[in-house]
XYZ file of N, CA and C in Angstrom:
612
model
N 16.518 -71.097 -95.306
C 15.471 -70.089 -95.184
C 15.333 -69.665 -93.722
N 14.939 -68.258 -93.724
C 15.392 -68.019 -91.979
C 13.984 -67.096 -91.938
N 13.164 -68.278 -91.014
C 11.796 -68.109 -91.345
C 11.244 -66.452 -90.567
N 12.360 -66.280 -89.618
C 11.843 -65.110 -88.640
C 12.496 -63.740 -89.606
N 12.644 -63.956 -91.301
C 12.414 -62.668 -91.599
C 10.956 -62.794 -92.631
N 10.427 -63.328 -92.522
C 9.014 -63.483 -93.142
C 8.487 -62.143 -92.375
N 7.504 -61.152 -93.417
C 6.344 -61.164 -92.781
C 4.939 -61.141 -92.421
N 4.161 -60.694 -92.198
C 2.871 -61.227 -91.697
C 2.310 -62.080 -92.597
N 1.963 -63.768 -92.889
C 1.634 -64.429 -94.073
C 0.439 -64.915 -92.912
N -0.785 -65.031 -93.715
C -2.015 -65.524 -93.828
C -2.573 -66.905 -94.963
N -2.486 -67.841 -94.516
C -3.025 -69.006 -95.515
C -4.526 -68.979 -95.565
N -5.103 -68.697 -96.594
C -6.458 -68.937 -96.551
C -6.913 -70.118 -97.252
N -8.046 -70.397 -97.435
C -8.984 -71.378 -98.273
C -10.253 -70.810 -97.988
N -10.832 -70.350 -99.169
C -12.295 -70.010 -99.350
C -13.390 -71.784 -100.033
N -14.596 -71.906 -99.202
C -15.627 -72.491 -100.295
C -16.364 -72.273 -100.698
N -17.006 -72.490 -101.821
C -18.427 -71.477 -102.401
C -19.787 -72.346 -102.191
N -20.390 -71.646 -103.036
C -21.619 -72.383 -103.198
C -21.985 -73.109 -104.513
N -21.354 -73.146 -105.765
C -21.291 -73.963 -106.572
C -21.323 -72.675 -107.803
N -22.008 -71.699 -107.619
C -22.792 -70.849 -108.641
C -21.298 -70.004 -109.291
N -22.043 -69.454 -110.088
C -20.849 -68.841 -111.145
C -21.228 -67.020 -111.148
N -20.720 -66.105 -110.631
C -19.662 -66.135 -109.657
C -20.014 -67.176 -108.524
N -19.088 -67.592 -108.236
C -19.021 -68.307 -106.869
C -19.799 -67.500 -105.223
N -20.168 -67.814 -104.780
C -20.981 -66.902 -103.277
C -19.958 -67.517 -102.180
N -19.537 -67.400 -100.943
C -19.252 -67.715 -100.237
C -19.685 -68.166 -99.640
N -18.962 -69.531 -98.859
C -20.064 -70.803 -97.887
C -19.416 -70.455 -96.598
N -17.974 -70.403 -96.649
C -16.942 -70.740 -95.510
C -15.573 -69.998 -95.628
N -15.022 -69.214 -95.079
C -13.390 -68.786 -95.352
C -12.609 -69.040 -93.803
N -11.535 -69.007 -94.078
C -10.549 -69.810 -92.717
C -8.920 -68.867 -93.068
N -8.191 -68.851 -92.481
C -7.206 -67.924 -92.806
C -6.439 -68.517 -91.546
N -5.471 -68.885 -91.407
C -4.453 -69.486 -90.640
C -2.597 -68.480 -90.815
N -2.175 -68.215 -89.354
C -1.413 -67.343 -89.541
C -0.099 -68.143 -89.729
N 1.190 -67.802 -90.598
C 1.857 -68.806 -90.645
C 3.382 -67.803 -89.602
N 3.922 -67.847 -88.485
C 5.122 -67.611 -87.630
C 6.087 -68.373 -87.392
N 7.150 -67.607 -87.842
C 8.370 -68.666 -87.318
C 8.931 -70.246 -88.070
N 7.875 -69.916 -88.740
C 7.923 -71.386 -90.038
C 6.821 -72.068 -89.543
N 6.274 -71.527 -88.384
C 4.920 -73.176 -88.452
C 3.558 -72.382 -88.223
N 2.465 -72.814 -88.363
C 1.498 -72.276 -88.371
C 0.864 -71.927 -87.237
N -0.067 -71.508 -87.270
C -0.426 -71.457 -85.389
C -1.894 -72.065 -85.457
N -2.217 -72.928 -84.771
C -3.710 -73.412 -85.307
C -4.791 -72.946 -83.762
N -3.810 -72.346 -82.975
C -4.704 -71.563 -82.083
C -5.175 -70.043 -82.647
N -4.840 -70.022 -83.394
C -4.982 -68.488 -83.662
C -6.052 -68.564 -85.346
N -6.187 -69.588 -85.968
C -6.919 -69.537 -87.475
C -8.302 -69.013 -87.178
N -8.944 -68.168 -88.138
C -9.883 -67.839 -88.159
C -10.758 -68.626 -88.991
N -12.323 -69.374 -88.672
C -12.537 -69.865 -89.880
C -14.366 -69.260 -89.563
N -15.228 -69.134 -90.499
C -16.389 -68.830 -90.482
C -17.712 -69.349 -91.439
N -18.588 -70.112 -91.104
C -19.432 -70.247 -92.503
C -19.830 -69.265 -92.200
N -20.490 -69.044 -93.636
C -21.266 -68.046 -93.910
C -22.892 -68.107 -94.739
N -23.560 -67.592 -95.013
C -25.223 -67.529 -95.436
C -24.870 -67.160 -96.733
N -24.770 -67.952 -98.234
C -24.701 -66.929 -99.091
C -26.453 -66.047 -99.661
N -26.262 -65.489 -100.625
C -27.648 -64.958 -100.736
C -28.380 -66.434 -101.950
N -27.401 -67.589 -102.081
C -28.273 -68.391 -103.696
C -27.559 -69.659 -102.458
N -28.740 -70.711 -103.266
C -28.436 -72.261 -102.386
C -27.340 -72.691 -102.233
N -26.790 -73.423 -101.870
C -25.695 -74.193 -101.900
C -26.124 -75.113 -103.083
N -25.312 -75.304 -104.188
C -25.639 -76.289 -105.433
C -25.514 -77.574 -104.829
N -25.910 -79.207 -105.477
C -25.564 -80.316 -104.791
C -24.404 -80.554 -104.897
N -23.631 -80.036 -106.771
C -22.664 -80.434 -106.893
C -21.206 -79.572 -105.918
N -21.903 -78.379 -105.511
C -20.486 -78.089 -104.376
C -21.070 -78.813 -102.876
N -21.893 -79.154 -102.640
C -22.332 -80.001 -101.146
C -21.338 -81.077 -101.402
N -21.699 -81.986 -102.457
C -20.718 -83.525 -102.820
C -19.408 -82.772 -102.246
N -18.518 -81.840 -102.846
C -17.130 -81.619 -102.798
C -17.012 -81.430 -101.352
N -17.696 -80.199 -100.577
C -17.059 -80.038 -99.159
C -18.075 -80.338 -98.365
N -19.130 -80.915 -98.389
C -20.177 -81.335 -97.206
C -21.451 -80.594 -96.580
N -20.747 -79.008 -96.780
C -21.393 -78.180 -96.724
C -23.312 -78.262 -96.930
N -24.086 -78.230 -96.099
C -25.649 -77.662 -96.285
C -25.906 -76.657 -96.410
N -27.234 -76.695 -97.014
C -27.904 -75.421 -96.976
C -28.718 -75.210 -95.533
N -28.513 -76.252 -94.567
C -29.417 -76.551 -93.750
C -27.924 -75.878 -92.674
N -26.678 -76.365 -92.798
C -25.396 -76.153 -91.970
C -25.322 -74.351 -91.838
N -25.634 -73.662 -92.964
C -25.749 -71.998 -92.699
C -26.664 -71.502 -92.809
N -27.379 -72.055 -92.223
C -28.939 -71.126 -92.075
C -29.296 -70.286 -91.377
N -28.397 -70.735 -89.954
C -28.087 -69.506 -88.948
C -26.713 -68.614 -89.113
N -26.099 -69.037 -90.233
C -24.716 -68.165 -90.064
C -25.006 -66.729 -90.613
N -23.867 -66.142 -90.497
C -23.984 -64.625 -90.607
C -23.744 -64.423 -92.323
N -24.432 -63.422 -92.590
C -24.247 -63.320 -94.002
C -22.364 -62.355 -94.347
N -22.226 -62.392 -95.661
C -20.899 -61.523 -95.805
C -21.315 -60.073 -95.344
N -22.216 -59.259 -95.350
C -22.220 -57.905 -95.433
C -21.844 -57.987 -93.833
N -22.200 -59.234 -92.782
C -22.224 -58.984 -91.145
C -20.924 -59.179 -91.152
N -19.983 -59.505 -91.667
C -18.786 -60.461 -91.249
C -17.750 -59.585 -92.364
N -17.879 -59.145 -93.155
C -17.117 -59.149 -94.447
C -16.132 -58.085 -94.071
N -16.338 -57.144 -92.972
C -15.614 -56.331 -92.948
C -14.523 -56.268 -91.833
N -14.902 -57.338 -90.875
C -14.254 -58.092 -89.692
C -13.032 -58.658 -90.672
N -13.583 -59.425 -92.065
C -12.341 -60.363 -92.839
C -11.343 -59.110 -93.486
N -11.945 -58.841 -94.312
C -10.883 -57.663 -94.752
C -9.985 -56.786 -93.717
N -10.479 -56.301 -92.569
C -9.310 -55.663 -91.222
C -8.504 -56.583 -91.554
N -8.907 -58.352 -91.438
C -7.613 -59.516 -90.428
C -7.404 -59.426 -92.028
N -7.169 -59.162 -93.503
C -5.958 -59.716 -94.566
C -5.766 -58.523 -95.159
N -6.327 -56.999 -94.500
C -5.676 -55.776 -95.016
C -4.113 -55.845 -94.968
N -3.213 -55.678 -95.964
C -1.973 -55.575 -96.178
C -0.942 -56.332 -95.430
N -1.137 -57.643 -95.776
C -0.946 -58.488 -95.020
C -0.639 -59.709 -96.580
N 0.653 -60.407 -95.986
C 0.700 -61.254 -97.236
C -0.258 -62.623 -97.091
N -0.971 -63.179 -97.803
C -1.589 -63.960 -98.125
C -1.062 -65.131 -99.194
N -1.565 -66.759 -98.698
C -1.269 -67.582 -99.282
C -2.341 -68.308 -99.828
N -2.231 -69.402 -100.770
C -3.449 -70.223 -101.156
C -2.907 -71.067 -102.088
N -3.272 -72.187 -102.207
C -2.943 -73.421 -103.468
C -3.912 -73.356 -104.553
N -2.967 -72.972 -106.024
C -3.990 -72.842 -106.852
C -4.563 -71.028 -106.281
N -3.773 -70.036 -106.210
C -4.307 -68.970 -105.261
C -5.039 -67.955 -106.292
N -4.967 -67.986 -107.434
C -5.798 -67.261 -108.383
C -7.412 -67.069 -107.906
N -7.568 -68.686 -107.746
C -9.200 -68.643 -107.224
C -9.580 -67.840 -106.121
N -9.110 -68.725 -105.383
C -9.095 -67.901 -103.644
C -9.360 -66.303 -103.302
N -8.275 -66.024 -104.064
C -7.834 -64.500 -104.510
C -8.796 -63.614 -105.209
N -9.185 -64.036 -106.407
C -10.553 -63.337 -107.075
C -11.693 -63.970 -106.480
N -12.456 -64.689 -105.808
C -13.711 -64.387 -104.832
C -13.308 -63.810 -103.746
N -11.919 -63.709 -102.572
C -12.007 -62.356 -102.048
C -12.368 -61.283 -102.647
N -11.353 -61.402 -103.365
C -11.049 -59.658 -104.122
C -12.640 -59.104 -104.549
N -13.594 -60.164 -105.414
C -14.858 -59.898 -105.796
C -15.563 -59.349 -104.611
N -15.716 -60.151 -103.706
C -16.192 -59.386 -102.084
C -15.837 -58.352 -101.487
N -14.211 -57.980 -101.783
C -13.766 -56.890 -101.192
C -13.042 -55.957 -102.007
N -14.109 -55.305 -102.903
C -13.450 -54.873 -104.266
C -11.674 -53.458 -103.853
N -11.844 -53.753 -102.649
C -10.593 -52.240 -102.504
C -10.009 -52.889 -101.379
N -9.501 -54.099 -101.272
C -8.732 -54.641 -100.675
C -7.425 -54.636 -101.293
N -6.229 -54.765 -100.250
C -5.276 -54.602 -100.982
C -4.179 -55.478 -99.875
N -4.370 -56.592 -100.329
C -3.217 -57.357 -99.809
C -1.383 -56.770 -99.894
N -0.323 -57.425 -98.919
C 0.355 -56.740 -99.132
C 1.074 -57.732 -100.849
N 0.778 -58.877 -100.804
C 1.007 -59.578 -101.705
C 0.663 -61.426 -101.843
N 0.976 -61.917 -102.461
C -0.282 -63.632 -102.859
C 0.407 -64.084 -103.215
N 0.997 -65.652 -102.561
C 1.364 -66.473 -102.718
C 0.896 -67.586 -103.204
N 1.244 -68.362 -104.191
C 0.917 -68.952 -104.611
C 1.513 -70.614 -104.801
N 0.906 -71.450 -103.433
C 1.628 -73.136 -103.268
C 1.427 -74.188 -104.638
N 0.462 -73.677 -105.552
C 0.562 -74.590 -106.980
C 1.763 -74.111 -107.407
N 1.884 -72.741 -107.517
C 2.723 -72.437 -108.811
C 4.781 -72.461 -108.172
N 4.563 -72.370 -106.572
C 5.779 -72.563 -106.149
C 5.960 -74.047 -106.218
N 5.215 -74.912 -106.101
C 5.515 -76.436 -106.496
C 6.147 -76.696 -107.618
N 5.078 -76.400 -108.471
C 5.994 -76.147 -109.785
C 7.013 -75.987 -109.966
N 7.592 -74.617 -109.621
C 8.686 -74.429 -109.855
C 9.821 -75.190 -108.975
N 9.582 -75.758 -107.669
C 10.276 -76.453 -106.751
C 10.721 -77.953 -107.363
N 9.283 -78.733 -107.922
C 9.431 -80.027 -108.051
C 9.027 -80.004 -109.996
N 9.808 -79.075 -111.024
C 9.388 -79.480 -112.142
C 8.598 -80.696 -112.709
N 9.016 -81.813 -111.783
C 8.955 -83.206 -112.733
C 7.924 -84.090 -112.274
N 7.421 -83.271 -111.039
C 6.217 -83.905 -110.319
C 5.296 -84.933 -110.925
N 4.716 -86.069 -109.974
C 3.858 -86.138 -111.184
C 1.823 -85.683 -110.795
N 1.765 -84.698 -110.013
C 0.980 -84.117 -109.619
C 0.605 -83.032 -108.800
N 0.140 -82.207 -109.231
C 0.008 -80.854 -108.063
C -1.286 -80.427 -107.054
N -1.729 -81.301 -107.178
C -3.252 -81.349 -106.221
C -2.748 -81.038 -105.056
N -3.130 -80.508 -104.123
C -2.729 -80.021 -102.306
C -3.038 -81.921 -101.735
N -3.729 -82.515 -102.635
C -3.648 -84.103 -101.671
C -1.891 -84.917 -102.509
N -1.530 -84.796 -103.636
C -0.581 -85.044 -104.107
C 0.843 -84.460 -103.677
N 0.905 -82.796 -103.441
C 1.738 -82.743 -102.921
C 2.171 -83.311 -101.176
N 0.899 -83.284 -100.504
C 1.389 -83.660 -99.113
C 1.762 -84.825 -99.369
N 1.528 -85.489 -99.690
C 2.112 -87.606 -99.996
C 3.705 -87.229 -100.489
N 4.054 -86.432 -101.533
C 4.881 -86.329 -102.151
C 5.852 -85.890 -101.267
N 5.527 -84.711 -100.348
C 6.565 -84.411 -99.520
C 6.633 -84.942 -98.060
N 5.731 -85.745 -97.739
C 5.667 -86.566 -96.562
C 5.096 -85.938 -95.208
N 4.561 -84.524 -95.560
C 3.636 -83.882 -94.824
C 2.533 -84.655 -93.832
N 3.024 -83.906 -92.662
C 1.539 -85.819 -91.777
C 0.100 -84.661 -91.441
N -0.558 -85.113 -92.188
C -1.548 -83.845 -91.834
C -2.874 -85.063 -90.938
N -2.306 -85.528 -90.028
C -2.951 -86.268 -89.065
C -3.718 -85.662 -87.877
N -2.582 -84.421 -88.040
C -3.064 -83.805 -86.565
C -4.445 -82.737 -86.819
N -4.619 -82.490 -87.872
C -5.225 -81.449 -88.494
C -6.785 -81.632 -88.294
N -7.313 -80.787 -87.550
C -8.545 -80.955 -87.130
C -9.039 -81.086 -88.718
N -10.856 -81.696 -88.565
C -11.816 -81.101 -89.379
C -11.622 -82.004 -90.827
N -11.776 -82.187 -91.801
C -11.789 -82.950 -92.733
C -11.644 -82.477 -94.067
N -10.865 -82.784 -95.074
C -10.744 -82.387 -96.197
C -11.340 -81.439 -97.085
N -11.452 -80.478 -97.930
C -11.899 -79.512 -98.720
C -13.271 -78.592 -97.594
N -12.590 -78.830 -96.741
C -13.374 -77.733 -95.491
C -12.354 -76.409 -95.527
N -12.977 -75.414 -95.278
C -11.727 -74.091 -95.292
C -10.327 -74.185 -93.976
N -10.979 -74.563 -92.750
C -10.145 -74.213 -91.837
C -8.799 -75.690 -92.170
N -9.412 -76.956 -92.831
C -8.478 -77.736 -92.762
C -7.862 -77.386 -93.956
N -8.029 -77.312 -95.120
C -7.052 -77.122 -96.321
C -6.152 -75.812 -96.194
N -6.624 -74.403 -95.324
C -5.647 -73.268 -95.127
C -4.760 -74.128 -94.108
N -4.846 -75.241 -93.074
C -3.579 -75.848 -92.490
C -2.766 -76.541 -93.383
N -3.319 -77.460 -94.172
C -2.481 -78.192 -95.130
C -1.806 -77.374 -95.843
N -2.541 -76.176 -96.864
C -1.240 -75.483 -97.683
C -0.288 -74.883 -96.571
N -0.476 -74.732 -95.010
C 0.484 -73.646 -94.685
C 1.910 -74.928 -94.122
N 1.126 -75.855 -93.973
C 2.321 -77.077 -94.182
C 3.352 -77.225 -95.246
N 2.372 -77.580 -96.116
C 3.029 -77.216 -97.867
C 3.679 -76.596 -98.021
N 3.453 -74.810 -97.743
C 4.580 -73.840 -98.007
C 5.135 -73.551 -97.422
N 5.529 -73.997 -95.605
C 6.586 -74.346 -95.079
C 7.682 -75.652 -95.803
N 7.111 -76.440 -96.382
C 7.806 -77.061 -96.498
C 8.333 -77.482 -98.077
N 7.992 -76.685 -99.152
C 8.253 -75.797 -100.219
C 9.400 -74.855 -99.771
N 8.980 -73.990 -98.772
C 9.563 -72.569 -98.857
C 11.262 -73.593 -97.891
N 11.860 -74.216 -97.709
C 13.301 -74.532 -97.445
C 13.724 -74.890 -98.330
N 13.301 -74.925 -99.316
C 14.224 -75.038 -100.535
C 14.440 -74.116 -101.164
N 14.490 -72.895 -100.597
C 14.650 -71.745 -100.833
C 15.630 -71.143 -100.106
N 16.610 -69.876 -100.559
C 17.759 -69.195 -98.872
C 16.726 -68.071 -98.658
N 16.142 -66.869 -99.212
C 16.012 -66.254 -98.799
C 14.086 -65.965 -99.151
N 13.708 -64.819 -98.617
C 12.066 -64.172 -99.556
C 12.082 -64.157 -100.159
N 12.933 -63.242 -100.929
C 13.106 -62.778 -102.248
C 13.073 -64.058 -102.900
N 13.994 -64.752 -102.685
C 14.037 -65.780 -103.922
C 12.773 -66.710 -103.588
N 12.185 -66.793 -102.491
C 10.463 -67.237 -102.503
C 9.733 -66.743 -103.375
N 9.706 -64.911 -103.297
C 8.441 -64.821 -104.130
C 9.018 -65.320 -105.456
N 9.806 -64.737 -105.962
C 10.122 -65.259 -107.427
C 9.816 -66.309 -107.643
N 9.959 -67.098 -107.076
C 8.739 -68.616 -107.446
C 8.021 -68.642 -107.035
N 7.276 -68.241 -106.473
C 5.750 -68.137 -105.661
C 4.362 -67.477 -106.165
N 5.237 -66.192 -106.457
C 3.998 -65.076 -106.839
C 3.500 -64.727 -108.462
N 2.601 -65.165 -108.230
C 1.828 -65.306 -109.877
C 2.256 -63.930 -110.623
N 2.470 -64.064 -112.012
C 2.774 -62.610 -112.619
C 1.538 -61.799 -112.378
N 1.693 -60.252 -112.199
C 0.704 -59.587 -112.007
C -0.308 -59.614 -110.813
N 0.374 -60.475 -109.959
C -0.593 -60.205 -108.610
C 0.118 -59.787 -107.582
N -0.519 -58.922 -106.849
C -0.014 -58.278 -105.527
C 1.701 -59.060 -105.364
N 2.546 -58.308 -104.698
C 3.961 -58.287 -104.561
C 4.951 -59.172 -105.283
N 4.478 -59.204 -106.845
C 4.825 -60.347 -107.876
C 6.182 -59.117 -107.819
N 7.476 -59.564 -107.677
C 8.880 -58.980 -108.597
C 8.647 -57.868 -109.307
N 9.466 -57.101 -109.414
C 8.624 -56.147 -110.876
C 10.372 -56.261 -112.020
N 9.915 -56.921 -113.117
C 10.893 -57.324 -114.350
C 12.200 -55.886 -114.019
N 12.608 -56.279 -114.249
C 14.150 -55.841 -114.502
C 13.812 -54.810 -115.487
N 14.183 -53.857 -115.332
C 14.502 -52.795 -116.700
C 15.326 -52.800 -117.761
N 15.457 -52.931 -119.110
C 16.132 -53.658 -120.037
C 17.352 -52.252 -120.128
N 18.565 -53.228 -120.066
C 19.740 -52.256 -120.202
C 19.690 -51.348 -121.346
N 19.490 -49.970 -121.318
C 19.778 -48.823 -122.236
C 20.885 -49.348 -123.243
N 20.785 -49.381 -124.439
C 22.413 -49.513 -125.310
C 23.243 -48.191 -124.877
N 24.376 -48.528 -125.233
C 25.173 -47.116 -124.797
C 24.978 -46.221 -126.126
N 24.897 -45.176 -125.556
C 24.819 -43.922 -127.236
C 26.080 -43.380 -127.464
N 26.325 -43.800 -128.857
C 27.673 -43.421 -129.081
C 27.492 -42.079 -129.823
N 28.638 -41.558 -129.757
C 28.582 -40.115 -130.248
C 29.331 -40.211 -131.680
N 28.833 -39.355 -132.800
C 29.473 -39.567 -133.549
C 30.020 -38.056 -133.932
């Protein structure tokens, strides 16, 4: 894989607030160059949603209601995020989620296309015997030691998947044959199917 024809990829990780739709707590977006990530350059932000933080999403990422009380709400910030992942490829583990609470926030966003580190695992390691973002790093020997900040926080899990899909994406030669395992059917820069060969028309 010859990482300097990639281009512009963004790893994100969004967290919510527990509620259904989900509200935004925190988003982080890490740029991935050259095959490695840049962790001087990640963007990460809490945010104020407009409903509490539930207990049961506090348990998962730590998050208070007391931790964004001064943060900026989405309407202050939301349009700062969409400039930095306007047409721009984007990554995420499990990226369906990720992907529809942006997209819900930024209903006319238009990535250039969405990668997806569950579903390229998959296809990389069929026989796995787990696809969690904590299962695959063990599995592939990923040292996520250096990685500021602590587990199911945004700015640290967009470093871990962009580890991941560096290190997914060499088992690959080229993009092309990335997205084809990567990109969920029907989302931004998924392949588009082959056109089924015409029969020949015979004349009679």
């Amino acid at each position: 894989m010859d990482f300097d024809t990639w281009p512009t990829v963004f790893v994100v990780d969004v967290e919510g607030n527990g509620g259904q739709p989900p509200e935004l707590v925190e988003v982080a977006a890490i740029p991935v160059v050259g095959g490695s990530p840049v962790p001087s350059s990640v963007r990460s932000t809490l945010l104020r949603p407009p409903s509490p933080i539930t207990p049961f999403a506090r348990r998962v990422h730590g998050i208070r209601n007391q931790d964004v009380e001064q943060a900026p709400t989405w309407e202050q910030v939301g349009p700062q995020i969409h400039a930095s992942l306007e047409g721009v490829w984007i990554c995420a583990h499990n990226a369906h989620v990720d992907y529809g609470v942006l997209l819900r926030h930024m209903p006319d966003w238009k990535p250039a296309g969405v990668l997806d580190t569950l579903r390229l695992a998959r296809a990389t390691f069929p026989k796995a015997g787990g696809y969690s973002l904590d299962a695959l790093v063990e599995m592939t020997g990923i040292d996520v030691a250096g990685i500021p900040g602590q587990r199911h926080r945004a700015a640290y899990d967009a470093h871990a998947t962009a580890l991941l899909l560096i290190a997914l994406a060499g088992h690959y030669d080229t993009w092309d044959a990335l997205l084809a395992a990567a990109v969920p059917p029907g989302m931004p820069g998924a392949p588009l199917p082959l056109a089924p060969k015409s029969e020949e028309q015979k004349l009679w």
